[in-house]
Amino acid sequence: MKALTGLLLLVFGHGVSSVLHSKQYFYTGSSGLSTFPEFVAVGMVDGVQFEYYDSNTQREVLKQDWMEQAIREDHDYQARGTGIAQGDQQVFKADIVHLKKIFNQIGGIHIYQWMYGCEWDDEDDSTDGYEQYGYDGEDFISLDLKTLTWVAAVPQAVPITQSWNEDEADLQYLKYYHTKECVGVLKTALFYGKNTLQRTDRPRVSLLQRSPSSPVVCHATGFYPDRVVVFWRRDGQELHEQVDPGEVLPNHDGTFQVSVDLNLTAVPQEDWGRYECVVQLRGIEDISTPLDPALIRTNWEVQSGLTIPIIIGLLVLLLAAAAAVGVFVYQKRNGSDTSSENTEEQNPAPEAQPLTTVCS
């Protein structure tokens, strides 16, 4: 299944000059899972969870201290967000019934997912938006913002996309929302949480090796934000072969980590001095670590009487909702007032639109 992997992208190359900020909402509806909430809604800014709702608690919870400023300026913020989420919960429950109908399904476990959001580059002021949703771990419908059309990923979604593409007014609203309204709210959130979201945490860099024949791993951890550049160099030239880049993963404390492997199978140890790992993060000087055997931490040799284990990346799931996600998805919402950016600020999640009219 195709996922929006570009949202957390590790870029290999030189120069970290701008930060791509993002605001996202993730919704997951389920049926047939007794140990999983039938509906979960999560809001995130720059990969940091700031709002959460599920059908078990039936209330919106603010996850960041900096959101207290929003409550002070709008006392009904949480109550309004709770009401919207409760309405979306009922829509999702009905939608799953109709999706099971058009897929000719009876009983079983089913997952319906929705994602929408926007991105803003703080250097060139460019913006982008995305909407995607899916069913049972497969793409279902997505919005092509460039052509302003809904695209069906499976035959069962064609009648829905045809109906939605006929609604010109709503398509124009979606264009406005993703390029203007959502970006405005994102900038407001960045202002509220500037001490957290716009900070720079210097990475700690280690060289790791499981065994004498294993690749040497350049492991950077504890950095923020997550847009980092990590690469290996030989004789001052960036390597594109011999390397295996890893995925940027979150740490439990809100920072990030990433590992990049270097295969030295065909390299004699006397040539190791020609290699170095370079980590680049905006706001700090490049961190260069030479490939020195004395700097490599291993789990196969004892140092100072202690066996030092390899540090491996632990992916900490922010949400139970994302556990079943193969693709994050977005479902079309009812049209709402777009007269000011404060509308989205006061109503953090747009209301979902039922599929009944096109699925029944």
Short mmCIF file of N, CA, C and O in Angstrom, two decimals, residues 221-303:
data_model
loop_
_atom_site.label_atom_id
_atom_site.label_comp_id
_atom_site.label_asym_id
_atom_site.label_seq_id
_atom_site.Cartn_x
_atom_site.Cartn_y
_atom_site.Cartn_z
N THR A 221 21.09 10.66 17.41
CA THR A 221 19.88 10.64 18.23
C THR A 221 19.78 11.90 19.08
O THR A 221 20.77 12.61 19.29
N GLY A 222 18.55 12.18 19.53
CA GLY A 222 18.33 13.33 20.41
C GLY A 222 18.22 14.64 19.68
O GLY A 222 18.27 15.70 20.30
N PHE A 223 18.03 14.61 18.35
CA PHE A 223 17.97 15.87 17.60
C PHE A 223 16.54 16.32 17.36
O PHE A 223 15.60 15.53 17.39
N TYR A 224 16.40 17.59 17.15
CA TYR A 224 15.11 18.21 16.79
C TYR A 224 15.42 19.50 16.02
O TYR A 224 16.32 20.22 16.42
N PRO A 225 14.69 19.77 14.92
CA PRO A 225 13.58 19.00 14.35
C PRO A 225 14.06 17.75 13.63
O PRO A 225 15.25 17.42 13.65
N ASP A 226 13.12 17.06 12.96
CA ASP A 226 13.44 15.76 12.38
C ASP A 226 14.07 15.87 10.99
O ASP A 226 14.49 14.87 10.44
N ARG A 227 14.12 17.07 10.42
CA ARG A 227 14.72 17.23 9.09
C ARG A 227 16.22 17.33 9.22
O ARG A 227 16.78 18.39 9.46
N VAL A 228 16.86 16.20 9.07
CA VAL A 228 18.30 16.10 9.28
C VAL A 228 18.93 15.50 8.03
O VAL A 228 18.27 14.80 7.26
N VAL A 229 20.20 15.80 7.82
CA VAL A 229 20.97 15.22 6.72
C VAL A 229 22.11 14.42 7.32
O VAL A 229 22.91 14.97 8.08
N VAL A 230 22.16 13.13 7.03
CA VAL A 230 23.22 12.26 7.54
C VAL A 230 23.82 11.50 6.36
O VAL A 230 23.08 10.91 5.57
N PHE A 231 25.13 11.54 6.22
CA PHE A 231 25.76 10.83 5.10
C PHE A 231 27.20 10.46 5.46
O PHE A 231 27.80 11.02 6.38
N TRP A 232 27.73 9.49 4.73
CA TRP A 232 29.12 9.07 4.88
C TRP A 232 29.95 9.72 3.78
O TRP A 232 29.48 9.87 2.65
N ARG A 233 31.20 10.08 4.12
CA ARG A 233 32.14 10.65 3.15
C ARG A 233 33.41 9.81 3.12
O ARG A 233 33.84 9.27 4.15
N ARG A 234 34.01 9.74 1.93
CA ARG A 234 35.33 9.13 1.77
C ARG A 234 36.22 10.12 1.03
O ARG A 234 35.85 10.60 -0.05
N ASP A 235 37.32 10.47 1.64
CA ASP A 235 38.23 11.45 1.05
C ASP A 235 37.50 12.75 0.73
O ASP A 235 37.76 13.40 -0.28
N GLY A 236 36.56 13.13 1.60
CA GLY A 236 35.84 14.39 1.43
C GLY A 236 34.70 14.34 0.44
O GLY A 236 34.01 15.35 0.25
N GLN A 237 34.45 13.18 -0.19
CA GLN A 237 33.39 13.04 -1.18
C GLN A 237 32.25 12.19 -0.61
O GLN A 237 32.49 11.13 -0.03
N GLU A 238 31.03 12.67 -0.79
CA GLU A 238 29.88 11.95 -0.28
C GLU A 238 29.72 10.60 -0.98
O GLU A 238 29.85 10.50 -2.19
N LEU A 239 29.44 9.57 -0.18
CA LEU A 239 29.26 8.22 -0.71
C LEU A 239 27.79 7.96 -1.03
O LEU A 239 26.91 8.27 -0.21
N HIS A 240 27.55 7.37 -2.19
CA HIS A 240 26.20 6.95 -2.55
C HIS A 240 26.11 5.43 -2.63
O HIS A 240 25.02 4.87 -2.59
N GLU A 241 27.25 4.77 -2.75
CA GLU A 241 27.32 3.33 -2.69
C GLU A 241 27.87 2.93 -1.33
O GLU A 241 28.39 3.76 -0.58
N GLN A 242 27.72 1.68 -0.99
CA GLN A 242 28.18 1.12 0.30
C GLN A 242 27.30 1.56 1.46
O GLN A 242 27.52 1.12 2.60
N VAL A 243 26.33 2.45 1.26
CA VAL A 243 25.56 2.98 2.37
C VAL A 243 24.12 2.50 2.31
O VAL A 243 23.56 2.24 1.24
N ASP A 244 23.52 2.38 3.49
CA ASP A 244 22.12 1.97 3.61
C ASP A 244 21.44 2.92 4.58
O ASP A 244 21.58 2.80 5.79
N PRO A 245 20.71 3.92 4.08
CA PRO A 245 20.07 4.90 4.96
C PRO A 245 18.89 4.31 5.70
O PRO A 245 18.16 3.46 5.19
N GLY A 246 18.69 4.77 6.92
CA GLY A 246 17.56 4.34 7.73
C GLY A 246 16.47 5.40 7.76
O GLY A 246 16.60 6.47 7.17
N GLU A 247 15.40 5.10 8.45
CA GLU A 247 14.26 5.99 8.56
C GLU A 247 14.39 6.84 9.82
O GLU A 247 14.87 6.37 10.86
N VAL A 248 13.97 8.09 9.75
CA VAL A 248 13.94 8.94 10.93
C VAL A 248 12.83 8.45 11.86
O VAL A 248 11.68 8.33 11.44
N LEU A 249 13.18 8.17 13.10
CA LEU A 249 12.23 7.61 14.07
C LEU A 249 12.12 8.53 15.28
O LEU A 249 13.09 9.20 15.67
N PRO A 250 10.94 8.56 15.92
CA PRO A 250 10.77 9.40 17.11
C PRO A 250 11.31 8.73 18.36
O PRO A 250 11.22 7.50 18.52
N ASN A 251 11.88 9.51 19.26
CA ASN A 251 12.24 9.05 20.60
C ASN A 251 11.10 9.35 21.56
O ASN A 251 10.20 10.14 21.27
N HIS A 252 11.15 8.75 22.73
CA HIS A 252 10.07 8.92 23.71
C HIS A 252 9.99 10.35 24.24
O HIS A 252 8.94 10.77 24.74
N ASP A 253 11.07 11.12 24.14
CA ASP A 253 11.11 12.47 24.70
C ASP A 253 10.78 13.56 23.67
O ASP A 253 10.94 14.75 23.94
N GLY A 254 10.31 13.16 22.48
CA GLY A 254 9.95 14.15 21.47
C GLY A 254 11.06 14.48 20.50
O GLY A 254 10.85 15.23 19.54
N THR A 255 12.27 13.95 20.73
CA THR A 255 13.36 14.14 19.77
C THR A 255 13.34 12.99 18.76
O THR A 255 12.44 12.14 18.79
N PHE A 256 14.34 12.94 17.89
CA PHE A 256 14.36 11.94 16.83
C PHE A 256 15.71 11.25 16.75
O PHE A 256 16.69 11.69 17.35
N GLN A 257 15.73 10.14 16.00
CA GLN A 257 16.96 9.40 15.79
C GLN A 257 16.97 8.83 14.39
O GLN A 257 15.93 8.64 13.76
N VAL A 258 18.16 8.55 13.87
CA VAL A 258 18.31 7.94 12.55
C VAL A 258 19.66 7.25 12.49
O VAL A 258 20.62 7.66 13.17
N SER A 259 19.74 6.19 11.69
CA SER A 259 20.99 5.45 11.52
C SER A 259 21.29 5.29 10.03
O SER A 259 20.37 5.09 9.23
N VAL A 260 22.56 5.38 9.68
CA VAL A 260 23.00 5.16 8.30
C VAL A 260 24.14 4.15 8.33
O VAL A 260 25.19 4.40 8.95
N ASP A 261 23.94 3.02 7.67
CA ASP A 261 24.93 1.94 7.67
C ASP A 261 25.98 2.15 6.59
O ASP A 261 25.68 2.64 5.50
N LEU A 262 27.21 1.74 6.89
CA LEU A 262 28.31 1.77 5.93
C LEU A 262 28.89 0.38 5.82
O LEU A 262 29.37 -0.18 6.81
N ASN A 263 28.84 -0.19 4.62
CA ASN A 263 29.36 -1.53 4.38
C ASN A 263 30.85 -1.45 4.07
O ASN A 263 31.27 -0.87 3.08
N LEU A 264 31.67 -2.07 4.95
CA LEU A 264 33.12 -2.01 4.80
C LEU A 264 33.71 -3.38 4.48
O LEU A 264 34.91 -3.61 4.71
N THR A 265 32.89 -4.26 3.92
CA THR A 265 33.34 -5.63 3.66
C THR A 265 34.60 -5.67 2.82
O THR A 265 35.53 -6.44 3.09
N ALA A 266 34.65 -4.83 1.80
CA ALA A 266 35.79 -4.85 0.87
C ALA A 266 36.83 -3.78 1.17
O ALA A 266 37.72 -3.53 0.35
N VAL A 267 36.74 -3.16 2.35
CA VAL A 267 37.66 -2.06 2.68
C VAL A 267 38.62 -2.53 3.78
O VAL A 267 38.18 -2.87 4.88
N PRO A 268 39.91 -2.54 3.53
CA PRO A 268 40.87 -2.91 4.58
C PRO A 268 40.86 -1.87 5.70
O PRO A 268 40.65 -0.69 5.46
N GLN A 269 41.11 -2.32 6.91
CA GLN A 269 41.00 -1.42 8.06
C GLN A 269 41.98 -0.26 7.97
O GLN A 269 41.70 0.83 8.48
N GLU A 270 43.11 -0.46 7.28
CA GLU A 270 44.06 0.65 7.17
C GLU A 270 43.51 1.81 6.33
O GLU A 270 44.04 2.93 6.38
N ASP A 271 42.43 1.55 5.58
CA ASP A 271 41.81 2.62 4.78
C ASP A 271 40.62 3.27 5.49
O ASP A 271 40.01 4.19 4.95
N TRP A 272 40.31 2.80 6.69
CA TRP A 272 39.14 3.34 7.39
C TRP A 272 39.30 4.84 7.67
O TRP A 272 38.31 5.57 7.76
N GLY A 273 40.51 5.29 7.83
CA GLY A 273 40.73 6.70 8.14
C GLY A 273 40.28 7.64 7.04
O GLY A 273 40.21 8.86 7.25
N ARG A 274 39.99 7.10 5.88
CA ARG A 274 39.52 7.93 4.76
C ARG A 274 38.02 8.23 4.88
O ARG A 274 37.49 9.05 4.12
N TYR A 275 37.36 7.57 5.82
CA TYR A 275 35.91 7.69 5.93
C TYR A 275 35.50 8.54 7.14
O TYR A 275 36.19 8.58 8.15
N GLU A 276 34.36 9.20 7.01
CA GLU A 276 33.79 9.96 8.13
C GLU A 276 32.28 10.06 7.95
O GLU A 276 31.77 10.04 6.82
N CYS A 277 31.57 10.15 9.06
CA CYS A 277 30.12 10.36 9.04
C CYS A 277 29.84 11.82 9.32
O CYS A 277 30.41 12.42 10.24
N VAL A 278 28.95 12.42 8.53
CA VAL A 278 28.62 13.84 8.67
C VAL A 278 27.12 13.98 8.97
O VAL A 278 26.29 13.37 8.31
N VAL A 279 26.82 14.77 9.99
CA VAL A 279 25.43 15.05 10.36
C VAL A 279 25.20 16.55 10.24
O VAL A 279 25.97 17.34 10.80
N GLN A 280 24.15 16.92 9.51
CA GLN A 280 23.82 18.33 9.32
C GLN A 280 22.42 18.61 9.82
O GLN A 280 21.47 17.89 9.51
N LEU A 281 22.29 19.67 10.62
CA LEU A 281 21.01 20.12 11.14
C LEU A 281 21.03 21.64 11.18
O LEU A 281 22.03 22.23 11.63
N ARG A 282 19.98 22.23 10.71
CA ARG A 282 19.96 23.69 10.64
C ARG A 282 20.17 24.32 12.02
O ARG A 282 19.59 23.90 13.00
N GLY A 283 21.02 25.33 12.06
CA GLY A 283 21.27 26.04 13.31
C GLY A 283 22.49 25.59 14.06
O GLY A 283 22.87 26.21 15.06
N ILE A 284 23.14 24.50 13.61
CA ILE A 284 24.35 24.03 14.27
C ILE A 284 25.42 23.76 13.21
O ILE A 284 25.11 23.60 12.03
N GLU A 285 26.67 23.73 13.64
CA GLU A 285 27.74 23.38 12.73
C GLU A 285 27.68 21.89 12.41
O GLU A 285 27.20 21.08 13.20
N ASP A 286 28.19 21.53 11.22
CA ASP A 286 28.22 20.12 10.84
C ASP A 286 28.98 19.31 11.88
O ASP A 286 30.00 19.75 12.42
N ILE A 287 28.48 18.12 12.16
CA ILE A 287 29.15 17.21 13.09
C ILE A 287 29.82 16.12 12.27
O ILE A 287 29.16 15.35 11.56
N SER A 288 31.14 16.06 12.32
CA SER A 288 31.90 15.08 11.55
C SER A 288 32.57 14.10 12.51
O SER A 288 33.28 14.51 13.43
N THR A 289 32.32 12.81 12.28
CA THR A 289 32.89 11.76 13.13
C THR A 289 33.74 10.82 12.28
O THR A 289 33.22 10.14 11.40
N PRO A 290 35.05 10.79 12.49
CA PRO A 290 35.92 9.93 11.67
C PRO A 290 35.69 8.46 11.98
O PRO A 290 35.31 8.09 13.10
N LEU A 291 35.92 7.62 11.00
CA LEU A 291 35.78 6.18 11.18
C LEU A 291 37.04 5.65 11.85
O LEU A 291 37.96 5.12 11.20
N ASP A 292 37.06 5.79 13.15
CA ASP A 292 38.21 5.38 13.97
C ASP A 292 37.77 4.17 14.80
O ASP A 292 36.78 4.25 15.53
N PRO A 293 38.47 3.03 14.70
CA PRO A 293 38.09 1.84 15.48
C PRO A 293 37.94 2.14 16.97
O PRO A 293 37.11 1.51 17.65
N ALA A 294 38.69 3.10 17.48
CA ALA A 294 38.62 3.43 18.91
C ALA A 294 37.30 4.10 19.27
O ALA A 294 36.91 4.13 20.45
N LEU A 295 36.60 4.65 18.26
CA LEU A 295 35.34 5.35 18.52
C LEU A 295 34.12 4.46 18.33
O LEU A 295 33.01 4.86 18.63
N ILE A 296 34.35 3.24 17.82
CA ILE A 296 33.22 2.35 17.52
C ILE A 296 32.78 1.60 18.77
O ILE A 296 33.58 0.91 19.41
N ARG A 297 31.51 1.70 19.06
CA ARG A 297 30.92 0.96 20.19
C ARG A 297 30.36 -0.35 19.63
O ARG A 297 29.68 -0.36 18.62
N THR A 298 30.62 -1.43 20.35
CA THR A 298 30.20 -2.74 19.87
C THR A 298 29.49 -3.53 20.95
O THR A 298 29.52 -3.16 22.13
N ASN A 299 28.86 -4.64 20.54
CA ASN A 299 28.32 -5.58 21.52
C ASN A 299 29.08 -6.90 21.47
O ASN A 299 28.60 -7.92 21.93
N TRP A 300 30.27 -6.84 20.90
CA TRP A 300 31.07 -8.06 20.83
C TRP A 300 32.43 -7.94 21.49
O TRP A 300 33.18 -8.88 21.55
N GLU A 301 32.73 -6.74 22.04
CA GLU A 301 33.97 -6.62 22.80
C GLU A 301 33.69 -5.87 24.08
O GLU A 301 32.80 -5.02 24.16
N VAL A 302 34.45 -6.19 25.12
CA VAL A 302 34.24 -5.61 26.44
C VAL A 302 35.09 -4.36 26.60
O VAL A 302 36.29 -4.38 26.33
N GLN A 303 34.48 -3.28 27.03
CA GLN A 303 35.20 -2.03 27.27
C GLN A 303 35.00 -1.65 28.73
O GLN A 303 33.86 -1.55 29.19
#
